[in-house]
Amino acid sequence: ACDSSSSESEDGSSEEEEDAAPVLTQDDAIAYNDMLVALDNAAWEAFTDYESAIYDGEVEGLAELKDELEAAVAAGYAYADADEDFDGEFEASFIGMFDAYTAAIDNYLPIMVEYWTTPYEETTEEMEISEEQAYNEMYEIIEAASDDFIETQEEFAAEWDFILE
């Protein structure tokens, strides 16, 4: 009687070997870390470019900068969704960072755009208070997400025995 559960393929390897997860190396972990950092840096740069334009009251170009920010955030989510090798706290904190950017785009930056693109003489005290609250809340969530990302990055580096630069 033959056991078909571990049949060999044409190259001599068993189906079980072909279905086995790839062996991850320290170099893989470093490359993964570097990619997450690069994606976060790209999103942060797009975020600060958009925010700076808001403060400058640059109505023209805001839509393009917002599109760039949204594209950078989408790229981060797409990479996290596509990765199948490194699930865990580091990836979760990376997604948390991008959730913070998304919250900024959806909830806080529109308030700031309205305030800073309105001619000064047309602004109200309520608009000013609302903008200040939006700014403070936005940075509170971004800083918390960033702190978590850095903490889990340090743990990931320790787990995979590499030094962060």
mmCIF file of C-alpha atoms in Angstrom:
data_model
loop_
_atom_site.group_PDB
_atom_site.id
_atom_site.type_symbol
_atom_site.label_atom_id
_atom_site.label_comp_id
_atom_site.label_asym_id
_atom_site.label_seq_id
_atom_site.Cartn_x
_atom_site.Cartn_y
_atom_site.Cartn_z
ATOM 1 C CA ALA A 1 0.000 0.000 0.000
ATOM 2 C CA CYS A 2 1.205 3.478 -0.842
ATOM 3 C CA ASP A 3 0.719 6.609 1.232
ATOM 4 C CA SER A 4 -0.126 9.398 -1.197
ATOM 5 C CA SER A 5 0.157 12.156 1.421
ATOM 6 C CA SER A 6 3.881 12.583 0.922
ATOM 7 C CA SER A 7 4.296 11.894 -2.776
ATOM 8 C CA GLU A 8 7.401 13.128 -4.494
ATOM 9 C CA SER A 9 7.348 15.660 -7.304
ATOM 10 C CA GLU A 10 9.374 15.414 -10.489
ATOM 11 C CA ASP A 11 12.362 17.133 -8.879
ATOM 12 C CA GLY A 12 12.448 14.637 -6.017
ATOM 13 C CA SER A 13 11.142 16.939 -3.313
ATOM 14 C CA SER A 14 8.064 16.042 -1.357
ATOM 15 C CA GLU A 15 4.865 18.092 -1.402
ATOM 16 C CA GLU A 16 5.404 18.755 2.294
ATOM 17 C CA GLU A 17 8.747 20.430 1.533
ATOM 18 C CA GLU A 18 7.184 22.555 -1.195
ATOM 19 C CA ASP A 19 4.426 23.743 1.167
ATOM 20 C CA ALA A 20 6.861 24.616 3.973
ATOM 21 C CA ALA A 21 7.270 28.272 4.854
ATOM 22 C CA PRO A 22 10.470 29.900 3.643
ATOM 23 C CA VAL A 23 13.301 30.164 6.123
ATOM 24 C CA LEU A 24 13.728 33.811 7.032
ATOM 25 C CA THR A 25 17.161 35.217 7.680
ATOM 26 C CA GLN A 26 18.552 38.183 9.510
ATOM 27 C CA ASP A 27 19.076 39.838 6.108
ATOM 28 C CA ASP A 28 15.370 39.353 5.362
ATOM 29 C CA ALA A 29 14.488 41.001 8.680
ATOM 30 C CA ILE A 30 16.826 43.918 7.988
ATOM 31 C CA ALA A 31 15.360 44.401 4.501
ATOM 32 C CA TYR A 32 11.850 44.302 5.968
ATOM 33 C CA ASN A 33 12.775 46.859 8.633
ATOM 34 C CA ASP A 34 14.367 49.114 6.033
ATOM 35 C CA MET A 35 11.289 48.928 3.812
ATOM 36 C CA LEU A 36 8.925 49.823 6.658
ATOM 37 C CA VAL A 37 11.130 52.752 7.614
ATOM 38 C CA ALA A 38 11.344 53.932 3.991
ATOM 39 C CA LEU A 39 7.567 53.750 3.595
ATOM 40 C CA ASP A 40 7.019 55.588 6.885
ATOM 41 C CA ASN A 41 9.567 58.244 5.888
ATOM 42 C CA ALA A 42 7.834 58.735 2.525
ATOM 43 C CA ALA A 43 4.456 59.134 4.234
ATOM 44 C CA TRP A 44 5.903 61.512 6.849
ATOM 45 C CA GLU A 45 7.550 63.628 4.145
ATOM 46 C CA ALA A 46 4.286 63.814 2.188
ATOM 47 C CA PHE A 47 2.454 64.663 5.417
ATOM 48 C CA THR A 48 4.830 67.508 6.317
ATOM 49 C CA ASP A 49 4.799 68.861 2.747
ATOM 50 C CA TYR A 50 1.006 68.984 2.835
ATOM 51 C CA GLU A 51 0.941 70.489 6.317
ATOM 52 C CA SER A 52 3.472 73.176 5.357
ATOM 53 C CA ALA A 53 1.411 74.125 2.323
ATOM 54 C CA ILE A 54 -1.666 74.386 4.534
ATOM 55 C CA TYR A 55 0.110 76.795 6.909
ATOM 56 C CA ASP A 56 1.289 78.845 3.959
ATOM 57 C CA GLY A 57 -2.320 79.078 2.796
ATOM 58 C CA GLU A 58 -1.357 77.688 -0.598
ATOM 59 C CA VAL A 59 -4.766 76.865 -2.003
ATOM 60 C CA GLU A 60 -3.263 75.959 -5.358
ATOM 61 C CA GLY A 61 -1.362 72.725 -5.090
ATOM 62 C CA LEU A 62 -3.086 71.495 -1.922
ATOM 63 C CA ALA A 63 -5.101 68.890 -3.798
ATOM 64 C CA GLU A 64 -1.960 67.493 -5.433
ATOM 65 C CA LEU A 65 -0.102 67.364 -2.119
ATOM 66 C CA LYS A 66 -3.069 65.639 -0.485
ATOM 67 C CA ASP A 67 -3.087 63.102 -3.335
ATOM 68 C CA GLU A 68 0.628 62.472 -2.761
ATOM 69 C CA LEU A 69 0.010 61.940 0.950
ATOM 70 C CA GLU A 70 -2.868 59.559 0.280
ATOM 71 C CA ALA A 71 -0.722 57.643 -2.242
ATOM 72 C CA ALA A 72 2.122 57.322 0.279
ATOM 73 C CA VAL A 73 -0.303 56.036 2.913
ATOM 74 C CA ALA A 74 -1.865 53.598 0.432
ATOM 75 C CA ALA A 75 1.619 52.293 -0.456
ATOM 76 C CA GLY A 76 2.284 51.559 3.215
ATOM 77 C CA TYR A 77 -0.964 49.677 3.638
ATOM 78 C CA ALA A 78 -0.379 47.760 0.393
ATOM 79 C CA TYR A 79 3.071 46.637 1.504
ATOM 80 C CA ALA A 80 1.785 45.486 4.881
ATOM 81 C CA ASP A 81 -1.072 43.614 3.192
ATOM 82 C CA ALA A 82 1.281 41.911 0.742
ATOM 83 C CA ASP A 83 3.851 40.822 3.323
ATOM 84 C CA GLU A 84 3.302 37.289 4.526
ATOM 85 C CA ASP A 85 6.599 36.729 6.290
ATOM 86 C CA PHE A 86 6.686 39.096 9.244
ATOM 87 C CA ASP A 87 3.320 39.243 10.964
ATOM 88 C CA GLY A 88 3.491 40.520 14.508
ATOM 89 C CA GLU A 89 3.743 43.562 16.716
ATOM 90 C CA PHE A 90 6.177 45.432 14.455
ATOM 91 C CA GLU A 91 3.828 45.126 11.482
ATOM 92 C CA ALA A 92 0.834 46.032 13.668
ATOM 93 C CA SER A 93 2.588 49.175 14.898
ATOM 94 C CA PHE A 94 3.484 50.066 11.301
ATOM 95 C CA ILE A 95 -0.185 49.777 10.361
ATOM 96 C CA GLY A 96 -0.998 51.848 13.446
ATOM 97 C CA MET A 97 1.304 54.569 12.142
ATOM 98 C CA PHE A 98 -0.548 54.584 8.849
ATOM 99 C CA ASP A 99 -3.888 54.567 10.673
ATOM 100 C CA ALA A 100 -2.705 57.763 12.386
ATOM 101 C CA TYR A 101 -1.895 59.334 9.007
ATOM 102 C CA THR A 102 -5.330 58.276 7.751
ATOM 103 C CA ALA A 103 -7.006 59.813 10.800
ATOM 104 C CA ALA A 104 -5.088 63.034 10.140
ATOM 105 C CA ILE A 105 -6.228 63.080 6.510
ATOM 106 C CA ASP A 106 -9.852 62.322 7.349
ATOM 107 C CA ASN A 107 -10.411 64.163 10.618
ATOM 108 C CA TYR A 108 -7.852 66.858 11.344
ATOM 109 C CA LEU A 109 -6.248 68.218 8.214
ATOM 110 C CA PRO A 110 -9.573 69.353 6.670
ATOM 111 C CA ILE A 111 -10.176 71.589 9.695
ATOM 112 C CA MET A 112 -6.693 73.013 9.333
ATOM 113 C CA VAL A 113 -7.159 73.562 5.585
ATOM 114 C CA GLU A 114 -10.386 75.458 6.195
ATOM 115 C CA TYR A 115 -8.798 77.725 8.792
ATOM 116 C CA TRP A 116 -5.518 78.460 7.042
ATOM 117 C CA THR A 117 -6.988 79.016 3.587
ATOM 118 C CA THR A 118 -9.686 81.382 4.823
ATOM 119 C CA PRO A 119 -8.707 85.067 4.655
ATOM 120 C CA TYR A 120 -7.765 86.210 8.164
ATOM 121 C CA GLU A 121 -10.525 88.802 8.384
ATOM 122 C CA GLU A 122 -13.098 86.068 7.668
ATOM 123 C CA THR A 123 -11.877 83.632 10.345
ATOM 124 C CA THR A 124 -13.760 83.279 13.595
ATOM 125 C CA GLU A 125 -12.626 82.533 17.105
ATOM 126 C CA GLU A 126 -14.456 79.197 16.844
ATOM 127 C CA MET A 127 -12.455 78.317 13.715
ATOM 128 C CA GLU A 128 -9.233 79.195 15.517
ATOM 129 C CA ILE A 129 -10.123 77.061 18.541
ATOM 130 C CA SER A 130 -11.208 74.181 16.317
ATOM 131 C CA GLU A 131 -7.956 74.366 14.326
ATOM 132 C CA GLU A 132 -5.846 74.391 17.474
ATOM 133 C CA GLN A 133 -7.715 71.387 18.874
ATOM 134 C CA ALA A 134 -7.379 69.528 15.578
ATOM 135 C CA TYR A 135 -3.649 70.222 15.496
ATOM 136 C CA ASN A 136 -3.132 69.056 19.085
ATOM 137 C CA GLU A 137 -5.237 65.914 18.716
ATOM 138 C CA MET A 138 -3.615 65.042 15.392
ATOM 139 C CA TYR A 139 -0.103 65.262 16.790
ATOM 140 C CA GLU A 140 -1.134 63.361 19.893
ATOM 141 C CA ILE A 141 -2.173 60.341 17.836
ATOM 142 C CA ILE A 142 0.762 60.626 15.445
ATOM 143 C CA GLU A 143 3.281 60.858 18.283
ATOM 144 C CA ALA A 144 1.703 57.909 20.119
ATOM 145 C CA ALA A 145 1.768 55.805 16.934
ATOM 146 C CA SER A 146 5.349 56.858 16.240
ATOM 147 C CA ASP A 147 6.467 55.971 19.764
ATOM 148 C CA ASP A 148 4.829 52.545 19.423
ATOM 149 C CA PHE A 149 6.422 52.012 16.005
ATOM 150 C CA ILE A 150 9.884 52.871 17.339
ATOM 151 C CA GLU A 151 9.441 50.664 20.411
ATOM 152 C CA THR A 152 8.351 47.641 18.390
ATOM 153 C CA GLN A 153 11.083 48.309 15.834
ATOM 154 C CA GLU A 154 13.663 48.105 18.625
ATOM 155 C CA GLU A 155 12.110 44.831 19.815
ATOM 156 C CA PHE A 156 12.121 43.481 16.251
ATOM 157 C CA ALA A 157 15.788 44.408 15.831
ATOM 158 C CA ALA A 158 16.659 42.706 19.121
ATOM 159 C CA GLU A 159 14.715 39.590 18.124
ATOM 160 C CA TRP A 160 16.536 39.374 14.784
ATOM 161 C CA ASP A 161 19.869 40.470 16.303
ATOM 162 C CA PHE A 162 20.645 43.563 14.254
ATOM 163 C CA ILE A 163 21.510 47.115 15.203
ATOM 164 C CA LEU A 164 19.336 50.045 14.190
ATOM 165 C CA GLU A 165 21.204 52.936 12.680
#
